[in-house]
Amino acid sequence: MTAEHCTLAEYLADWSGSDTQKSAVAETIIAMAAASVELAAIIAEGPFARGLADTVGDAGGGDIKKFLDVEAHKLFKDALAGAPVAALGSEEADDAEILNEGAPMVVAIDPLDGSSNIETNVSIGTIFSVLPVGGGMTPSQALLQAGKEQMASGFVVYGPQTTLIMTVRDGTHIFTMSPADRVYRLTHRNVTIATDKAEYGVNASNQRHWPVAIKTYIGDLNAGTDGPREKNFNMRWVGSMVAEAYRIFIRGGIFLYPGDNRKGYEQGRLRLVYEAIPVALLVAEAGGAATDGVRPILEIKPDNLHQRIPLVFGPGQEVDRIAQYIERGGGDENSPLFSERGLLRE
Ligand code: AHG
Ligand code: MN
Ligand code: MN
């Protein structure tokens, strides 16, 4: 049994033992953790570093590419080139990038999540998913496996503390970087998502664009003690999914980024492969659930690296409740619900 406050490297060495595949996963996570320590130092420089929030391009789909997005991508790509990783699928590159031919795994990454918050001194992060390269698969195909095939996932939050929340499918654990020596140490073992927190996270400014089912669900939460839930709910929206997710792991609550009827948002905003899928594994390992409103995220086979997906996660009972609202709202012709492709029609 590993001691409390053991280092990330000790934890992973203990978990992997002499297993070759697990050792490769451990090496990959350690490489990313090292890159995240470097990135944390750059982020902490803030205005002393060169224009971290400068716009350097259009990432497509209405997303703006910032200098720090590009730097973060380079840092993780370089780190993973020295790990047993065949290919990297990143938000910041159109196609999968080959790193080490014949290596046993691939990594999907959002190098910098929450880039609208870079200059605001609000938490931002890095999200990752580790998948095996199965027999006969190309590395690009390996990146498009369903989330249930993941060997590990996690995210780093660069906030008041730098924290790594991670699973190698033996529970979800939090490692906090100790500032004195910049080493990640285990600080929360076997995180479980609280089931009784009356708090939700959603970008409420999109309300008029939401499907009827989501309007009704959030309306019922906002009705508080006067509504069907008979209790008051609090709302929090940071604008960095990593910060919302971290809060939910620490104290509970529900997260929603539904599809809506704005052009380009039919499938919501978040990306399936490197945002929803890794978070869904962490949530599942912490006893919660993640869906696109109806379907479990971990069961969805991606069609392409950058596809978007509506995302709901939190305690299973609340996630199920949202599915019931959607299923009940399914008969309304004016309601686009979550998907133009019609989740309820598939
Ligand atoms: P990214 O910075 O990688 O593009 O991701 C931003 C995402 C996510 O972190 C956050 O939950 C969401 O975009 C915020 O979207 P809104 O600006 O629509 O609230
Ligand atoms: Mn993101
Ligand atoms: Mn990003």
XYZ file of C-alpha atoms and ligand atoms in Angstrom:
367
model
C 0.000 0.000 0.000
C 1.391 3.405 -0.959
C 1.718 5.949 1.797
C -0.440 9.075 1.924
C 1.306 12.001 0.153
C 3.395 9.586 -1.911
C 4.680 11.156 -5.116
C 2.965 10.627 -8.471
C 5.983 8.599 -9.631
C 5.831 6.379 -6.522
C 2.106 5.909 -6.929
C 2.437 4.892 -10.581
C 5.433 2.607 -9.935
C 3.455 0.835 -7.226
C 0.413 0.502 -9.499
C 2.289 -0.709 -12.591
C 4.681 -3.165 -10.887
C 6.395 -5.223 -13.576
C 3.484 -5.055 -16.061
C 4.847 -3.774 -19.395
C 1.664 -2.084 -20.600
C 0.979 -0.417 -17.258
C 4.598 0.758 -17.119
C 4.133 2.390 -20.521
C 1.001 4.167 -19.241
C 2.932 5.299 -16.156
C 5.800 6.641 -18.287
C 3.328 8.557 -20.458
C 1.594 10.161 -17.491
C 4.925 11.106 -15.924
C 6.020 12.758 -19.187
C 2.811 14.822 -19.265
C 3.106 15.689 -15.576
C 6.634 17.029 -16.211
C 5.348 19.165 -19.111
C 2.530 20.473 -16.905
C 5.027 21.603 -14.256
C 6.825 23.632 -16.946
C 3.541 25.042 -18.220
C 2.480 25.998 -14.672
C 5.686 28.052 -14.364
C 4.972 29.878 -17.645
C 1.366 30.587 -16.599
C 2.539 31.895 -13.214
C 4.759 34.425 -15.020
C 1.561 35.983 -16.360
C 2.252 39.511 -17.599
C 6.034 38.958 -17.237
C 5.913 36.315 -19.969
C 5.405 37.420 -23.570
C 1.722 37.965 -24.502
C 0.327 34.611 -23.371
C -3.202 35.604 -24.329
C -2.269 37.128 -27.707
C -4.373 35.875 -30.570
C -2.213 33.961 -33.020
C -4.849 32.486 -35.300
C -8.312 31.154 -35.869
C -8.712 27.585 -34.658
C -11.918 27.203 -36.669
C -15.498 26.744 -35.462
C -15.437 30.195 -33.865
C -12.505 29.327 -31.609
C -9.559 31.672 -31.345
C -6.030 30.318 -31.000
C -3.953 32.069 -28.348
C -0.159 32.127 -27.960
C -0.423 29.942 -24.826
C -2.571 27.346 -26.667
C 0.260 26.911 -29.153
C 3.028 26.898 -26.493
C 1.138 24.322 -24.415
C 0.691 22.102 -27.477
C 4.434 22.251 -28.229
C 5.388 21.474 -24.629
C 3.176 18.370 -24.421
C 4.102 17.200 -27.907
C 7.830 17.387 -27.079
C 7.294 15.601 -23.758
C 5.265 12.811 -25.360
C 7.818 12.318 -28.140
C 10.036 10.877 -25.390
C 7.283 8.521 -24.139
C 5.906 5.253 -25.593
C 3.272 7.161 -27.588
C 2.584 6.421 -31.258
C 0.482 9.494 -32.002
C -0.895 12.648 -30.472
C -4.378 13.956 -31.228
C -4.533 17.570 -30.061
C -7.096 20.351 -30.159
C -4.305 22.475 -31.595
C -3.509 20.304 -34.651
C -5.930 19.425 -37.460
C -4.791 15.802 -37.738
C -3.179 13.196 -35.521
C 0.600 13.744 -35.317
C 2.807 10.668 -35.438
C 5.390 10.552 -32.621
C 6.854 7.029 -32.263
C 5.845 4.423 -34.855
C 4.950 1.091 -33.292
C 4.548 2.468 -29.745
C 1.744 0.853 -27.703
C -0.518 3.836 -27.054
C -1.889 7.143 -28.260
C -2.756 10.319 -26.378
C -5.574 12.790 -27.044
C -5.070 16.187 -25.459
C -6.578 19.614 -24.917
C -3.257 21.311 -24.143
C -4.936 24.399 -22.730
C -8.538 24.359 -21.585
C -10.223 27.659 -20.750
C -8.111 29.852 -22.987
C -10.601 32.735 -22.634
C -9.411 32.923 -19.006
C -5.644 33.197 -19.641
C -5.355 36.915 -18.929
C -8.008 36.935 -16.181
C -5.934 34.999 -13.608
C -8.663 32.364 -13.405
C -7.973 28.611 -13.435
C -7.105 27.012 -16.766
C -5.965 23.456 -17.475
C -4.740 20.569 -19.608
C -6.935 17.512 -20.309
C -5.619 14.134 -21.534
C -6.796 10.666 -22.537
C -4.539 7.610 -22.965
C -5.722 4.858 -25.328
C -4.118 1.584 -26.457
C -3.193 0.884 -30.067
C -5.029 -2.401 -30.641
C -4.071 -5.035 -33.220
C -4.520 -3.852 -36.811
C -5.331 -0.263 -35.840
C -3.521 2.749 -37.221
C -2.625 5.352 -34.564
C -5.287 7.670 -36.049
C -7.914 4.947 -35.675
C -6.724 4.288 -32.118
C -7.561 7.915 -31.246
C -11.176 7.351 -32.319
C -11.954 4.459 -29.964
C -14.874 4.735 -27.553
C -13.958 6.224 -24.187
C -14.518 2.913 -22.403
C -11.260 1.715 -24.023
C -9.150 4.340 -22.222
C -6.280 3.103 -20.079
C -5.971 6.389 -18.210
C -7.213 9.951 -18.252
C -6.854 13.117 -16.269
C -6.528 16.850 -16.212
C -4.307 19.449 -14.628
C -5.727 22.643 -13.138
C -3.413 25.663 -13.104
C -5.102 27.647 -10.353
C -4.324 28.809 -6.839
C -2.770 25.325 -6.616
C -1.531 23.228 -9.507
C -3.407 19.940 -9.266
C -3.498 16.765 -11.318
C -6.649 14.665 -11.121
C -6.063 11.304 -12.677
C -7.292 7.762 -13.098
C -5.535 4.630 -14.287
C -8.892 2.883 -13.779
C -8.245 2.197 -10.118
C -10.276 5.103 -8.783
C -9.908 8.843 -9.285
C -7.133 10.502 -7.311
C -5.835 14.043 -6.878
C -2.147 14.928 -6.798
C -1.174 18.445 -5.782
C 2.109 19.990 -6.871
C 4.107 21.017 -3.806
C 5.452 24.492 -4.637
C 8.759 23.959 -2.823
C 10.031 21.148 -5.055
C 7.434 21.175 -7.897
C 6.614 17.488 -7.304
C 3.062 16.105 -7.528
C 1.982 14.311 -4.343
C -1.170 12.345 -3.605
C -3.568 14.562 -1.649
C -7.038 12.991 -2.231
C -7.320 9.248 -2.737
C -10.481 7.718 -4.231
C -12.461 10.883 -4.824
C -16.221 10.301 -4.957
C -18.747 12.791 -6.339
C -21.102 14.017 -3.598
C -24.748 13.278 -4.376
C -26.407 15.985 -2.276
C -24.922 19.285 -3.500
C -27.596 21.601 -4.899
C -25.370 23.444 -7.379
C -25.208 23.580 -11.156
C -22.820 24.923 -13.781
C -24.123 26.076 -17.154
C -23.574 29.114 -19.369
C -26.923 30.716 -18.566
C -26.517 33.367 -21.282
C -27.371 30.678 -23.826
C -30.759 29.991 -22.272
C -32.836 31.344 -25.161
C -31.051 28.956 -27.518
C -31.523 25.818 -25.410
C -33.826 22.925 -26.157
C -37.113 23.018 -24.242
C -36.017 20.120 -22.015
C -32.967 22.019 -20.759
C -34.914 25.258 -20.281
C -37.435 23.324 -18.199
C -34.803 21.490 -16.150
C -32.846 24.663 -15.281
C -36.129 26.524 -14.684
C -37.075 23.862 -12.129
C -33.701 24.294 -10.371
C -34.100 28.079 -10.334
C -37.623 27.800 -8.900
C -35.898 26.594 -5.722
C -38.131 25.968 -2.730
C -41.148 27.139 -4.773
C -40.560 24.560 -7.510
C -40.717 20.778 -7.902
C -37.264 20.279 -6.354
C -38.362 22.032 -3.150
C -34.862 23.325 -2.422
C -32.698 26.224 -3.555
C -29.882 25.636 -6.037
C -26.727 27.675 -6.403
C -25.098 28.424 -9.782
C -21.378 28.590 -10.691
C -19.809 29.073 -14.135
C -16.077 29.684 -14.421
C -15.765 29.238 -18.194
C -12.960 26.668 -17.875
C -14.369 23.148 -17.867
C -11.414 21.908 -15.812
C -12.372 24.311 -13.008
C -16.046 23.303 -13.120
C -15.084 19.618 -13.118
C -12.600 20.030 -10.274
C -15.234 21.803 -8.177
C -17.680 18.965 -8.837
C -15.105 16.338 -7.790
C -14.447 18.282 -4.576
C -17.980 19.217 -3.505
C -20.533 17.852 -5.978
C -22.990 19.533 -8.328
C -23.931 19.084 -11.966
C -22.351 20.400 -15.189
C -24.159 20.974 -18.473
C -23.045 22.208 -21.851
C -26.019 21.191 -24.006
C -26.376 21.525 -27.725
C -28.411 24.570 -28.696
C -29.861 26.195 -31.773
C -26.999 28.597 -32.511
C -25.224 27.757 -35.740
C -22.292 25.463 -34.949
C -23.581 24.663 -31.440
C -26.038 21.909 -32.403
C -23.681 19.481 -30.652
C -22.725 21.921 -27.919
C -19.269 23.391 -27.635
C -17.081 20.789 -26.006
C -15.005 18.248 -27.891
C -15.706 14.542 -27.539
C -12.224 13.050 -27.886
C -10.088 15.305 -25.684
C -12.622 16.977 -23.355
C -15.718 14.812 -22.758
C -14.128 11.345 -22.971
C -11.305 11.906 -20.430
C -13.608 13.716 -17.993
C -16.192 10.934 -18.364
C -13.702 8.279 -17.215
C -12.682 10.363 -14.182
C -16.357 10.889 -13.344
C -17.182 7.181 -13.737
C -14.233 6.201 -11.518
C -15.543 8.673 -8.919
C -18.984 7.007 -8.919
C -20.731 9.581 -11.143
C -22.065 9.610 -14.704
C -21.401 11.558 -17.910
C -23.733 11.594 -20.904
C -24.568 13.612 -23.990
C -27.939 14.087 -22.324
C -28.987 10.518 -22.954
C -26.102 8.286 -24.090
C -23.162 7.457 -21.800
C -20.139 9.374 -23.150
C -17.882 6.343 -22.648
C -20.018 4.291 -25.090
C -19.866 6.789 -27.972
C -17.481 5.954 -30.783
C -16.038 9.206 -32.175
C -16.248 9.885 -35.932
C -13.476 12.448 -35.954
C -10.849 13.973 -33.703
C -12.493 17.365 -33.324
C -16.183 16.490 -33.147
C -18.292 18.284 -30.546
C -20.670 16.615 -28.114
C -23.334 17.868 -25.687
C -22.030 17.133 -22.186
C -23.724 16.541 -18.847
C -21.855 15.143 -15.840
C -22.242 14.801 -12.093
C -23.923 12.353 -9.717
C -25.696 9.538 -11.588
C -29.132 10.331 -10.180
C -29.045 13.953 -11.379
C -27.647 12.959 -14.789
C -30.522 10.429 -15.114
C -33.009 13.105 -14.171
C -31.812 15.280 -17.064
C -32.222 12.303 -19.426
C -35.821 12.017 -18.240
C -36.478 15.691 -19.021
C -35.035 15.144 -22.502
C -37.023 11.993 -23.090
C -40.204 13.736 -21.962
C -39.440 16.755 -24.171
C -38.862 14.569 -27.206
C -42.322 15.034 -28.656
C -41.968 18.789 -29.032
C -41.380 19.580 -32.695
C -40.055 23.041 -31.882
C -37.400 21.592 -29.668
C -34.114 20.801 -31.369
C -33.186 18.922 -28.172
C -29.562 18.067 -28.028
C -28.855 17.184 -31.558
C -29.760 17.980 -35.093
C -28.971 14.365 -35.871
C -31.653 13.560 -33.315
C -30.397 11.675 -30.322
C -33.937 10.576 -29.698
C -34.379 9.473 -33.263
C -31.264 7.313 -33.510
P -10.936 25.728 -24.882
O -10.310 26.862 -24.142
O -10.062 24.481 -24.893
O -11.433 26.094 -26.254
O -12.226 25.221 -24.068
C -13.128 26.153 -23.548
C -14.396 25.425 -23.211
C -14.519 24.965 -21.785
O -13.422 25.039 -20.996
C -15.599 25.827 -21.180
O -16.428 25.051 -20.369
C -16.309 26.347 -22.359
O -15.443 26.310 -23.445
C -16.786 27.739 -22.137
O -17.658 28.043 -23.146
P -18.498 29.406 -23.150
O -17.521 30.474 -23.459
O -19.509 29.153 -24.240
O -19.142 29.540 -21.775
Mn -11.051 23.003 -23.868
Mn -8.008 24.189 -25.530
